[in-house]
Coordinates of C-alpha atoms in Angstrom, one line a residue:
M1 CA 36.8 4.9 -5.7
L2 CA 33.6 3.2 -4.4
P3 CA 31.4 1.5 -7.1
L4 CA 28.6 3.8 -8.2
A5 CA 25.9 1.5 -6.9
A6 CA 27.4 1.5 -3.5
L7 CA 27.4 5.2 -3.5
I8 CA 23.6 5.2 -4.0
F9 CA 22.6 2.2 -2.0
A10 CA 24.9 1.9 0.8
G11 CA 23.5 3.0 4.1
G12 CA 24.8 5.5 6.5
L13 CA 26.6 7.9 4.2
G14 CA 25.8 10.8 6.4
A15 CA 24.9 13.1 3.5
Q16 CA 23.3 16.3 4.5
A17 CA 19.9 16.7 3.2
V18 CA 19.3 19.2 0.4
G19 CA 18.4 22.6 1.8
Q20 CA 19.4 21.9 5.4
T21 CA 21.5 24.7 7.0
P22 CA 22.3 23.8 10.4
D23 CA 23.9 27.1 11.5
A24 CA 21.3 29.4 9.9
P25 CA 19.5 31.9 12.1
A26 CA 16.8 30.6 14.2
Y27 CA 13.2 31.1 13.6
V28 CA 11.3 33.4 16.1
G29 CA 7.7 33.1 15.1
S30 CA 5.3 35.7 13.5
E31 CA 4.1 37.1 16.8
T32 CA 7.5 38.4 17.5
C33 CA 7.2 40.6 14.2
A34 CA 3.9 42.3 15.3
E35 CA 5.6 44.7 17.7
C36 CA 7.4 46.6 15.0
H37 CA 5.2 45.6 12.0
A38 CA 1.6 46.0 13.2
G39 CA 0.2 47.0 9.7
Q40 CA 1.7 44.1 7.9
M41 CA 0.8 41.7 10.7
K42 CA -3.0 42.8 10.5
A43 CA -3.0 42.4 6.7
W44 CA -1.3 39.0 6.9
S45 CA -3.3 37.5 9.9
D46 CA -6.7 37.1 7.9
S47 CA -4.9 36.3 4.6
H48 CA -4.9 32.9 2.8
H49 CA -1.2 32.6 4.0
G50 CA -2.0 33.4 7.5
L51 CA -4.9 30.8 7.6
A52 CA -3.2 28.2 5.4
W53 CA -2.9 25.8 8.3
T54 CA -4.5 26.4 11.7
L55 CA -5.4 24.7 14.9
P56 CA -9.2 23.9 15.3
G57 CA -11.3 26.4 17.3
E58 CA -14.3 28.5 17.2
D59 CA -12.7 31.1 15.0
T60 CA -11.0 28.8 12.6
V61 CA -13.4 25.8 12.0
L62 CA -16.1 27.0 9.6
A63 CA -17.9 23.6 8.9
D64 CA -21.0 22.4 10.6
F65 CA -20.0 19.8 13.2
D66 CA -23.3 20.0 14.8
D67 CA -24.3 16.3 14.2
T68 CA -24.2 16.7 10.4
E69 CA -23.7 13.8 8.1
F70 CA -22.4 13.3 4.6
A71 CA -22.5 10.0 2.6
A72 CA -21.0 9.1 -0.9
H73 CA -19.8 5.9 -2.4
G74 CA -20.8 3.9 0.5
V75 CA -18.8 6.0 2.8
I76 CA -20.6 7.8 5.7
A77 CA -19.1 10.6 7.7
R78 CA -20.8 12.0 10.7
F79 CA -19.4 15.2 12.2
R80 CA -19.9 16.3 15.8
R81 CA -18.5 18.3 18.6
E82 CA -17.5 17.2 22.2
A83 CA -16.7 20.4 24.1
T84 CA -13.7 22.0 22.4
R85 CA -13.1 18.9 20.2
Y86 CA -14.1 18.4 16.7
L87 CA -14.7 14.8 15.6
A88 CA -15.7 12.7 12.6
S89 CA -17.1 9.2 12.7
V90 CA -16.1 7.6 9.4
T91 CA -17.6 4.3 8.2
E92 CA -15.7 2.9 5.2
T93 CA -16.9 0.7 2.4
D94 CA -15.5 -2.4 4.3
G95 CA -18.1 -1.5 7.0
V96 CA -15.5 -0.6 9.6
T97 CA -16.3 2.7 11.7
R98 CA -13.5 4.7 13.1
D99 CA -13.5 8.0 15.1
Y100 CA -11.0 10.8 14.2
E101 CA -10.4 14.0 16.0
V102 CA -9.7 17.1 13.8
H103 CA -6.0 17.6 14.3
S104 CA -5.8 20.9 12.4
V105 CA -7.6 23.0 9.7
V106 CA -6.5 23.8 6.1
G107 CA -7.6 27.0 4.3
V108 CA -10.4 29.4 4.6
E109 CA -12.1 29.7 1.2
P110 CA -13.7 28.6 -1.1
L111 CA -13.4 25.4 0.9
Q112 CA -11.9 24.2 4.1
Q113 CA -10.3 20.8 4.6
Y114 CA -9.7 18.9 7.8
L115 CA -6.6 16.8 8.9
F116 CA -6.8 13.6 10.9
E117 CA -3.9 12.0 12.7
T118 CA -4.5 8.3 11.7
E119 CA -1.2 7.1 13.3
P120 CA 1.1 8.9 15.8
G121 CA 2.7 11.7 13.7
R122 CA 0.9 10.8 10.4
L123 CA -1.6 13.4 9.2
Q124 CA -3.9 12.6 6.3
S125 CA -6.2 15.1 4.5
F126 CA -9.8 13.9 4.6
D127 CA -11.6 13.9 1.1
I128 CA -14.9 15.2 2.5
V129 CA -14.6 19.0 2.8
W130 CA -16.6 22.0 3.6
D131 CA -17.8 24.5 0.9
T132 CA -17.4 27.8 2.7
E133 CA -19.8 29.6 0.1
K134 CA -22.6 27.0 -0.2
K135 CA -22.3 26.1 3.5
T136 CA -22.4 22.3 2.8
W137 CA -20.1 19.3 2.9
F138 CA -19.0 17.8 -0.5
H139 CA -16.5 15.1 -1.7
L140 CA -13.4 16.3 -3.4
Y141 CA -13.4 13.4 -5.9
P142 CA -16.9 12.5 -6.5
D143 CA -16.0 10.1 -9.4
Q144 CA -13.6 8.0 -7.2
D145 CA -15.0 4.9 -5.3
L146 CA -12.0 3.6 -3.5
P147 CA -11.6 0.9 -0.8
P148 CA -9.4 1.7 2.3
D149 CA -6.5 -0.3 0.9
D150 CA -6.2 1.7 -2.2
G151 CA -3.2 3.9 -2.5
L152 CA -5.4 6.8 -3.6
H153 CA -7.7 6.5 -0.6
W154 CA -7.6 9.4 1.7
T155 CA -5.6 7.3 4.2
G156 CA -3.1 6.4 1.5
P157 CA 0.4 7.9 0.6
Y158 CA -0.9 10.4 -2.0
K159 CA -3.2 12.1 0.5
N160 CA -0.4 12.3 3.2
W161 CA -0.2 15.8 4.6
N162 CA 3.5 15.3 6.1
G163 CA 5.0 14.5 2.8
R164 CA 2.7 16.1 0.1
C165 CA 1.3 19.3 1.5
A166 CA 2.7 20.5 4.8
E167 CA 5.8 22.2 3.6
C168 CA 3.8 24.8 1.7
H169 CA 1.5 25.4 4.6
A170 CA 4.1 25.8 7.3
T171 CA 7.1 27.8 8.3
G172 CA 10.4 26.2 9.1
Y173 CA 9.0 22.7 8.2
E174 CA 10.8 19.4 8.4
K175 CA 9.2 16.2 7.3
K176 CA 11.5 13.8 9.2
Y177 CA 10.3 10.4 7.8
D178 CA 12.0 7.3 8.9
P179 CA 11.9 4.8 6.0
K180 CA 12.7 1.9 8.2
T181 CA 9.6 2.4 10.5
R182 CA 7.5 4.4 8.0
I183 CA 6.9 6.8 10.8
Y184 CA 6.9 10.7 10.6
A185 CA 8.3 12.9 13.4
S186 CA 7.5 16.2 11.5
T187 CA 8.3 19.6 13.1
Q188 CA 7.7 23.1 12.2
A189 CA 8.6 26.6 13.6
E190 CA 4.9 27.7 12.9
I191 CA 1.9 26.3 11.2
G192 CA 0.6 28.6 8.6
V193 CA 2.7 30.6 6.0
G194 CA 4.2 33.0 8.5
C195 CA 6.5 35.9 8.0
E196 CA 9.6 33.8 8.2
A197 CA 8.3 31.5 5.5
C198 CA 9.1 34.3 2.9
H199 CA 11.7 36.5 4.7
G200 CA 13.6 33.8 6.3
P201 CA 14.4 33.2 10.0
G202 CA 14.2 36.2 12.1
E203 CA 16.9 35.8 14.8
A204 CA 19.5 37.8 12.9
H205 CA 17.0 40.6 12.2
L206 CA 16.1 40.9 15.9
A207 CA 19.8 41.2 16.6
W208 CA 20.0 44.0 14.0
T209 CA 17.2 45.8 15.6
D210 CA 18.9 45.8 18.9
G211 CA 22.2 46.9 17.4
R212 CA 23.7 43.4 18.2
E213 CA 26.1 41.4 16.0
P214 CA 24.1 38.3 14.7
E215 CA 25.4 34.9 15.5
A216 CA 27.8 33.4 12.9
S217 CA 25.9 32.0 9.8
S218 CA 27.1 30.1 6.8
V219 CA 24.3 31.7 4.7
P220 CA 24.4 35.2 3.3
L221 CA 22.2 37.7 5.0
D222 CA 20.9 41.0 3.7
P223 CA 21.8 44.3 5.7
F224 CA 18.7 43.7 7.9
G225 CA 19.6 40.1 8.9
F226 CA 17.3 38.2 6.4
T227 CA 18.1 35.4 4.1
M228 CA 15.6 36.7 1.5
A229 CA 15.5 40.3 0.7
F230 CA 12.4 41.8 -0.7
D231 CA 13.8 45.2 -1.7
G232 CA 12.4 45.5 -5.2
G233 CA 15.9 45.1 -6.7
N234 CA 15.7 41.4 -7.7
T235 CA 12.4 40.5 -9.2
E236 CA 13.7 37.1 -10.4
A237 CA 14.7 36.1 -6.9
E238 CA 11.3 37.3 -5.6
I239 CA 9.5 35.2 -8.2
Q240 CA 11.4 32.2 -7.4
Q241 CA 10.7 32.6 -3.6
C242 CA 6.9 32.5 -4.4
A243 CA 7.3 29.8 -7.0
G244 CA 8.6 27.3 -4.3
C245 CA 5.0 26.7 -3.3
H246 CA 3.2 28.1 -6.3
S247 CA 4.5 25.4 -8.8
L248 CA 4.1 21.9 -9.7
R249 CA 7.5 20.4 -8.7
E250 CA 9.4 17.7 -7.1
A251 CA 11.1 18.9 -3.8
Y252 CA 14.7 17.8 -3.1
G253 CA 14.7 18.6 0.5
D254 CA 13.1 17.6 3.8
G255 CA 10.8 20.5 4.1
N256 CA 11.1 24.2 3.6
P257 CA 14.4 25.3 2.0
L258 CA 15.7 28.3 3.5
P259 CA 14.0 31.4 2.0
G260 CA 16.2 32.9 -0.7
T261 CA 17.3 29.5 -2.0
P262 CA 17.3 29.5 -5.7
Y263 CA 14.5 27.6 -7.2
H264 CA 16.5 25.0 -9.2
D265 CA 18.5 24.3 -6.0
A266 CA 15.5 23.1 -4.2
Y267 CA 13.0 21.7 -6.8
N268 CA 12.6 20.1 -10.1
L269 CA 9.9 21.9 -12.0
S270 CA 7.4 19.9 -14.0
L271 CA 7.6 20.6 -17.8
L272 CA 4.5 21.0 -20.1
T273 CA 3.6 17.4 -19.8
P274 CA 0.3 15.9 -20.9
N275 CA -1.4 15.3 -17.5
S276 CA -0.5 18.8 -16.4
Y277 CA -0.8 21.1 -19.3
H278 CA -2.6 21.1 -22.7
A279 CA -0.2 20.9 -25.7
D280 CA -0.1 24.6 -26.1
G281 CA 0.8 25.1 -22.4
Q282 CA -2.6 26.0 -21.1
I283 CA -3.3 24.7 -17.6
L284 CA -4.9 21.3 -17.3
G285 CA -4.0 19.7 -14.0
E286 CA -3.4 21.6 -10.8
V287 CA 0.1 23.3 -11.7
Y288 CA 0.0 26.1 -9.2
V289 CA 0.9 29.0 -11.5
Y290 CA 4.8 29.2 -11.9
G291 CA 5.0 26.9 -15.0
S292 CA 2.3 29.0 -16.7
F293 CA 3.8 32.3 -15.8
L294 CA 7.3 31.3 -17.3
Q295 CA 5.3 31.1 -20.6
S296 CA 4.1 34.6 -20.5
K297 CA 5.3 37.9 -22.1
M298 CA 4.9 39.5 -18.8
Y299 CA 7.6 37.3 -17.2
E300 CA 9.8 37.9 -20.2
R301 CA 9.6 41.6 -19.7
G302 CA 10.4 41.5 -16.0
V303 CA 7.0 41.6 -14.4
G304 CA 6.9 39.9 -11.0
C305 CA 4.2 38.5 -8.6
M306 CA 4.1 41.6 -6.5
N307 CA 3.4 43.9 -9.4
C308 CA -0.1 42.5 -9.1
H309 CA -0.4 40.8 -5.7
D310 CA -0.1 42.4 -2.3
P311 CA 2.3 39.9 -0.5
H312 CA 0.7 40.4 3.0
T313 CA -3.0 40.3 2.1
T314 CA -2.3 38.1 -0.9
E315 CA -5.1 39.9 -2.6
L316 CA -4.8 41.8 -5.9
K317 CA -3.5 45.3 -5.6
A318 CA -6.7 46.7 -7.4
E319 CA -10.1 45.6 -8.3
G320 CA -11.1 44.0 -11.6
N321 CA -9.5 45.4 -14.6
A322 CA -7.7 48.1 -12.7
V323 CA -5.0 45.6 -11.8
C324 CA -4.2 45.4 -15.5
T325 CA -4.6 48.9 -16.4
Q326 CA -2.1 50.1 -13.9
C327 CA 0.1 49.1 -16.9
H328 CA -2.0 48.4 -19.8
S329 CA -3.3 51.9 -20.5
P330 CA -2.5 55.0 -22.4
A331 CA -0.4 56.2 -19.5
G332 CA 1.7 52.9 -19.3
N333 CA 4.1 52.3 -16.6
P334 CA 7.7 53.6 -16.6
E335 CA 9.0 50.4 -15.1
F336 CA 8.0 48.6 -18.4
P337 CA 9.0 50.9 -21.3
T338 CA 8.3 48.4 -24.0
L339 CA 4.6 48.5 -23.2
K340 CA 2.3 49.6 -26.1
L341 CA 0.5 52.8 -24.9
A342 CA -3.2 52.2 -25.7
T343 CA -6.7 51.9 -24.3
Y344 CA -7.5 48.2 -23.5
D345 CA -10.4 48.5 -21.0
S346 CA -12.9 49.5 -23.7
P347 CA -15.3 47.8 -26.1
E348 CA -12.9 48.9 -28.9
H349 CA -10.5 46.3 -27.6
H350 CA -12.5 43.6 -26.1
F351 CA -15.7 44.0 -28.1
H352 CA -18.0 43.0 -25.3
P353 CA -20.6 45.1 -23.4
E354 CA -19.0 47.1 -20.6
G355 CA -19.6 45.5 -17.3
S356 CA -20.2 42.0 -18.8
P357 CA -17.9 39.2 -18.1
G358 CA -16.4 39.3 -21.5
A359 CA -15.2 42.7 -20.8
E360 CA -13.0 41.5 -18.0
C361 CA -9.4 41.1 -19.0
K362 CA -9.0 37.9 -17.1
S363 CA -11.9 36.2 -19.1
C364 CA -9.8 36.3 -22.3
H365 CA -6.3 36.3 -21.1
M366 CA -6.3 34.2 -17.9
A367 CA -9.0 31.6 -18.5
E368 CA -10.0 29.9 -15.2
R369 CA -10.3 26.3 -14.4
T370 CA -11.9 24.6 -11.3
Y371 CA -9.9 22.5 -9.0
M372 CA -10.7 20.8 -5.7
G373 CA -14.4 20.8 -6.6
N374 CA -15.0 24.6 -6.3
D375 CA -11.8 26.5 -6.5
L376 CA -11.3 28.6 -9.7
R377 CA -7.7 29.1 -10.6
A378 CA -6.6 31.4 -13.3
D379 CA -4.1 30.6 -16.1
H380 CA -1.1 32.8 -15.3
S381 CA 0.4 32.4 -18.9
F382 CA -1.6 35.7 -19.9
R383 CA -2.1 34.3 -23.3
I384 CA -3.8 35.9 -26.3
P385 CA -6.8 33.7 -27.2
R386 CA -5.9 31.4 -30.2
P387 CA -9.0 29.5 -31.2
D388 CA -7.5 29.1 -34.5
L389 CA -5.1 26.5 -32.8
S390 CA -7.6 24.4 -31.1
A391 CA -8.1 22.1 -34.1
F392 CA -4.5 21.3 -34.2
T393 CA -3.5 21.2 -30.4
G394 CA -6.8 19.9 -29.0
A395 CA -6.6 22.6 -26.3
P396 CA -9.6 24.6 -25.3
D397 CA -10.0 28.3 -26.0
A398 CA -11.2 31.2 -23.9
C399 CA -13.9 32.2 -26.3
T400 CA -15.8 29.0 -26.4
G401 CA -15.2 28.6 -22.6
C402 CA -17.9 31.2 -22.4
H403 CA -19.8 30.8 -25.8
Q404 CA -20.4 27.2 -25.3
D405 CA -22.9 27.0 -28.1
Q406 CA -20.3 28.0 -30.6
S407 CA -17.3 26.4 -32.2
A408 CA -13.5 27.4 -32.1
D409 CA -13.8 28.1 -35.9
W410 CA -16.5 30.6 -35.1
A411 CA -14.4 32.1 -32.5
A412 CA -11.4 32.3 -34.8
E413 CA -13.4 34.0 -37.5
R414 CA -14.7 36.7 -35.1
I415 CA -11.2 37.5 -33.8
A416 CA -9.9 37.7 -37.4
D417 CA -12.7 40.2 -38.1
W418 CA -11.8 42.3 -35.0
Y419 CA -8.1 42.3 -35.7
P420 CA -7.5 41.7 -39.4
D421 CA -3.9 42.9 -39.3
S422 CA -2.9 41.2 -36.1
T423 CA 0.6 39.7 -35.8
N424 CA -0.5 37.5 -33.0
R425 CA -1.7 34.6 -35.2
N426 CA 1.8 33.6 -36.1
F427 CA 3.4 30.2 -35.3
H428 CA 2.9 29.0 -31.7
Y429 CA 5.1 26.4 -29.9
G430 CA 1.9 24.5 -29.0
L431 CA 1.7 23.3 -32.6
T432 CA 5.1 21.6 -32.3
L433 CA 4.5 20.2 -28.9
A434 CA 1.1 18.7 -29.9
R435 CA 2.8 16.9 -32.8
G436 CA 5.7 15.8 -30.6
R437 CA 3.3 14.3 -28.1
D438 CA 1.5 12.4 -30.7
N439 CA 4.6 11.1 -32.6
P440 CA 8.0 12.4 -31.5
A441 CA 9.7 10.6 -34.5
A442 CA 7.5 12.3 -37.1
A443 CA 7.9 15.7 -35.3
R444 CA 11.6 15.3 -34.8
D445 CA 12.8 18.1 -37.0
A446 CA 10.2 20.5 -35.7
L447 CA 11.1 19.6 -32.1
I448 CA 14.7 20.3 -32.8
A449 CA 13.8 23.6 -34.2
L450 CA 11.8 24.4 -31.2
A451 CA 14.5 23.4 -28.8
E452 CA 17.0 25.6 -30.5
A453 CA 14.7 28.6 -30.9
T454 CA 15.8 31.7 -28.8
D455 CA 12.5 33.5 -29.0
V456 CA 10.2 31.0 -27.1
P457 CA 10.1 30.4 -23.3
A458 CA 12.7 28.2 -21.9
I459 CA 10.1 25.9 -20.4
A460 CA 8.7 25.1 -23.9
R461 CA 12.3 24.6 -25.3
A462 CA 13.0 22.1 -22.4
T463 CA 9.7 20.4 -22.9
A464 CA 10.7 19.8 -26.7
L465 CA 14.1 18.5 -25.6
G466 CA 12.2 16.1 -23.3
L467 CA 10.0 14.9 -26.1
L468 CA 13.1 14.2 -28.3
Q469 CA 14.7 11.9 -25.7
P470 CA 12.9 8.6 -27.0
V471 CA 14.1 9.4 -30.6
A472 CA 17.5 10.8 -29.8
D473 CA 20.7 9.4 -31.3
P474 CA 24.4 10.2 -31.0
D475 CA 24.2 12.9 -33.6
L476 CA 21.4 14.7 -31.8
A477 CA 23.2 14.4 -28.5
A478 CA 26.2 16.0 -30.1
R479 CA 24.0 18.8 -31.6
F480 CA 22.6 19.8 -28.3
E481 CA 25.9 19.8 -26.5
P482 CA 26.1 23.6 -26.4
L483 CA 22.8 23.8 -24.4
L484 CA 24.7 22.1 -21.6
S485 CA 26.0 25.5 -20.7
H486 CA 22.7 27.4 -21.3
E487 CA 21.9 30.1 -18.8
S488 CA 18.5 28.4 -17.9
P489 CA 19.0 25.5 -15.4
L490 CA 15.7 24.0 -16.8
I491 CA 17.1 23.7 -20.2
R492 CA 20.7 22.5 -18.9
T493 CA 18.9 19.8 -16.9
V494 CA 17.0 18.3 -19.8
A495 CA 20.0 18.7 -22.1
V496 CA 22.1 16.6 -19.7
E497 CA 19.3 13.9 -19.8
L498 CA 19.3 13.9 -23.5
Q499 CA 23.1 12.9 -23.4
R500 CA 21.9 9.5 -22.6
A501 CA 21.8 9.0 -26.4
A502 CA 25.5 9.7 -26.7
P503 CA 28.2 7.0 -26.8
A504 CA 29.1 6.3 -23.1
R505 CA 32.5 7.8 -23.3
D506 CA 31.3 11.1 -25.0
R507 CA 28.4 11.4 -22.5
V508 CA 30.8 11.2 -19.6
L509 CA 33.1 13.8 -21.1
R510 CA 30.3 16.2 -21.8
V511 CA 28.5 16.0 -18.3
I512 CA 31.4 15.6 -16.1
N513 CA 31.9 19.2 -15.5
L514 CA 28.2 19.7 -14.6
L515 CA 28.7 17.5 -11.3
D516 CA 29.4 20.8 -9.5
D517 CA 26.9 22.9 -11.5
P518 CA 25.4 25.8 -9.3
A519 CA 21.9 24.3 -9.7
T520 CA 21.0 21.1 -7.9
S521 CA 18.7 20.0 -10.6
V522 CA 21.6 20.0 -13.0
R523 CA 24.0 18.2 -10.6
F524 CA 21.4 15.5 -10.0
A525 CA 20.9 15.0 -13.7
A526 CA 24.7 14.7 -14.3
A527 CA 25.0 12.2 -11.5
R528 CA 22.3 10.0 -13.1
Q529 CA 24.3 10.0 -16.3
M530 CA 27.5 8.9 -14.6
L531 CA 25.8 5.8 -13.0
D532 CA 27.1 3.4 -15.8
A533 CA 30.2 5.4 -16.6
P534 CA 32.8 3.2 -18.4
V535 CA 35.7 4.6 -16.4
A536 CA 37.7 2.6 -13.9
Q537 CA 39.3 5.4 -12.2
F538 CA 38.7 9.3 -12.3
P539 CA 41.2 12.0 -11.5
R540 CA 40.9 12.9 -7.8
D541 CA 39.1 16.2 -8.3
V542 CA 36.6 14.5 -10.6
E543 CA 36.1 11.7 -8.0
A544 CA 35.4 14.2 -5.4
K545 CA 32.8 16.0 -7.4
L546 CA 31.1 12.8 -8.3
T547 CA 31.1 11.4 -4.8
A548 CA 29.6 14.6 -3.5
A549 CA 26.9 14.8 -6.2
M550 CA 26.0 11.1 -5.7
K551 CA 25.7 11.5 -1.9
E552 CA 23.6 14.6 -2.3
W553 CA 21.4 12.8 -4.7
Q554 CA 21.1 9.8 -2.4
A555 CA 20.2 12.0 0.4
S556 CA 17.4 13.5 -1.6
L557 CA 16.0 10.2 -2.6
T558 CA 16.1 9.0 0.9
I559 CA 14.3 12.0 2.1
R560 CA 11.5 11.2 -0.4
A561 CA 11.3 7.4 0.5
D562 CA 7.7 7.9 1.6
Y563 CA 6.8 8.5 -2.3
P564 CA 5.9 5.3 -4.1
E565 CA 7.3 7.2 -7.2
T566 CA 10.6 7.8 -5.6
Q567 CA 10.9 4.0 -4.8
L568 CA 10.3 3.5 -8.6
A569 CA 13.2 5.8 -9.2
I570 CA 15.5 4.1 -6.8
A571 CA 14.5 0.8 -8.3
G572 CA 15.3 2.0 -11.8
T573 CA 18.7 3.4 -10.7
A574 CA 19.4 0.0 -9.1
L575 CA 18.6 -1.8 -12.4
V576 CA 20.9 0.5 -14.3
T577 CA 23.9 -0.6 -12.0
R578 CA 22.6 -4.3 -12.0
N579 CA 22.0 -4.2 -8.2
F580 CA 19.0 -6.6 -8.4
P581 CA 18.5 -7.0 -4.6
A582 CA 18.2 -3.2 -4.2
A583 CA 16.0 -3.0 -7.2
V584 CA 13.6 -5.7 -5.7
A585 CA 13.6 -4.1 -2.4
A586 CA 12.7 -0.7 -3.7
F587 CA 10.0 -2.2 -6.1
R588 CA 8.7 -4.1 -3.1
E589 CA 8.5 -0.9 -0.9
A590 CA 6.7 0.9 -3.9
A591 CA 4.1 -1.9 -4.0
T592 CA 3.7 -1.8 -0.1
L593 CA 3.1 2.0 -0.1
D594 CA 0.6 1.7 -3.1
P595 CA -0.7 -1.8 -3.6
Q596 CA -2.3 -0.5 -6.9
L597 CA 1.1 0.4 -8.4
V598 CA 1.1 -2.4 -11.0
D599 CA 4.4 -1.2 -12.6
A600 CA 6.1 -2.1 -9.4
W601 CA 4.4 -5.4 -9.2
V602 CA 5.2 -6.2 -12.9
M603 CA 9.0 -5.7 -12.0
L604 CA 8.6 -7.9 -8.8
V605 CA 7.5 -10.6 -11.2
R606 CA 9.9 -10.0 -14.1
I607 CA 13.2 -9.7 -12.1
P608 CA 13.0 -13.1 -10.3
A609 CA 11.7 -14.7 -13.5
A610 CA 14.7 -13.3 -15.4
L611 CA 17.1 -14.7 -12.8
G612 CA 15.4 -18.2 -12.9
D613 CA 13.7 -18.0 -9.5
M614 CA 10.2 -18.9 -10.7
D615 CA 8.9 -19.7 -7.2
A616 CA 9.5 -16.1 -6.3
A617 CA 8.0 -14.7 -9.6
R618 CA 4.8 -16.8 -9.0
S619 CA 4.6 -15.7 -5.4
A620 CA 4.9 -12.0 -6.3
L621 CA 2.3 -12.5 -9.1
D622 CA -0.2 -14.0 -6.5
E623 CA 0.3 -11.1 -4.3
A624 CA -0.1 -8.6 -7.2
L625 CA -3.4 -10.3 -8.4
A626 CA -4.7 -10.2 -4.9
A627 CA -4.4 -6.5 -4.9
N628 CA -5.3 -6.0 -8.6
P629 CA -7.4 -9.0 -9.7
D630 CA -8.7 -7.2 -13.0
D631 CA -5.4 -5.8 -14.3
P632 CA -4.8 -7.2 -17.9
R633 CA -0.9 -7.0 -17.6
L634 CA -0.9 -9.1 -14.4
Q635 CA -3.5 -11.6 -16.0
A636 CA -1.3 -11.9 -19.0
F637 CA 1.6 -12.7 -16.8
A638 CA -0.4 -15.4 -15.0
A639 CA -1.4 -17.0 -18.3
E640 CA 2.3 -16.8 -19.4
L641 CA 3.7 -18.5 -16.2
E642 CA 0.9 -21.0 -16.4
A643 CA 1.9 -22.0 -19.8
E644 CA 5.5 -22.4 -18.8
Q645 CA 4.6 -24.8 -16.0
P646 CA 6.1 -28.2 -16.6

């Protein structure tokens, strides 16, 4: 058997990228669908999906390119037209001026963004965007003042369209990044979220319409030739199809997974982490709905995206409160028999004047937050307002979001007066997660109880398991062994990671059977736990599973080599296997992609210093300080190395 480090870092393994299906049906384009599906095509064509990514033209560019100008932080952008071309002349803080032609257009409201091809094949999303409501230019990040060599600058890796955004704005997209040349050769079947982005490639469906047998395919097709069936019979599969784009996640593949691919085969979902969610699970960062929806009672009871949203117009199925009262009313909805039949759209329930913002269901149950400067997004956890928790969790509450002159205590008292006998003021998992974030050792018992609870959402349980990892021990790893077979891939994945605290031999025996788990997330987690397996030789069947999982994981890492954070992951893996040259190479690539990534520079100094190569350590430190002269960690390193000079 190859050493595990070789499996990860040897080149040319030929592993197939996650989600690639070479013999799947071909894409045929949305226009092909219009002949038979004219109504759906008309509804889709002007939707946010249909206009998610378009070519520039009179009917798509909404901004004023008539010699307009916008300046911020010493950057000046001048917008103009030359015949059919839309151009921007951008003067950066270093005084250099460059002309860029608008390559393509993103979105339609409430803002529109423009893509520039800064190098052949490389598309970057410009930070100065058009407010389609106020009819003016504005900067997406008004508090940032970044020079052109900063990783967070609009030309940097974090604003790259090919790797960060395109797969959710295109159909049949493949990133095709070459890590050796750092060049993109991206392709797509269609820009914009077309019919086949959700239903799957249409070639086999066209064969069905003509009464022909479709070409042989290794992927299962529904009776109409699609890879994803929207027949109302599998709400969970439909939710997961939407979630592929409407979630904060790490993608495993090289673009769009084939529609119908289970979510955890294609993505690693973000848990309720501090930069993304408040401790009680309310939205904080831009999390794109799915992680919130998983926390909701509606998800628990079988509600799906299309119960509220029209999939072709992407609009709500009814106006205002009517979208909620299609179920939450005295008549109820026979699809959801557990609903309490009652009148909700009345002052007796919401205690606000009819027609006021406080009388809207979403005001209390779907608090909104502004992203990208002017884009209001609703929290899809559909939570009952709990201002009584604010003092403990530090999270905001819907009441004082409107009544800004009042306190959370005031709001809690009002709700208690309105609903004196409510059972909705019981324990909430946010209390435990808040304590766990602050001090996981002190909250250990509470986190264990939350992780084992069966009446809370799986994403909250998985988050509790994640918070326990720094304080886990062999006993805790043994206690959570049963969760390795839990029905939720989210819980299984984090339970595997917690086995790091087990003795090495126990860890291997517990996770070895998960190397061929149905969910990619679980297989990858198991592969990581086997990196330093204290076993010289595995049985042949186990060796085959391990090799397959390692190759699949390596392929996924290679696909994401344009991410500085992926390079950190590769470097960390190399350190586990004591492959120091590979670790240095990955840390070096991370620092090249993002010169402000101090974590990478720190390791580029530490590794050669630990190996006794002080010249290499000092050289790396000089480079690091040139890019980050004010960083205290690097300055401390400089003082330390200076003190060690003979």
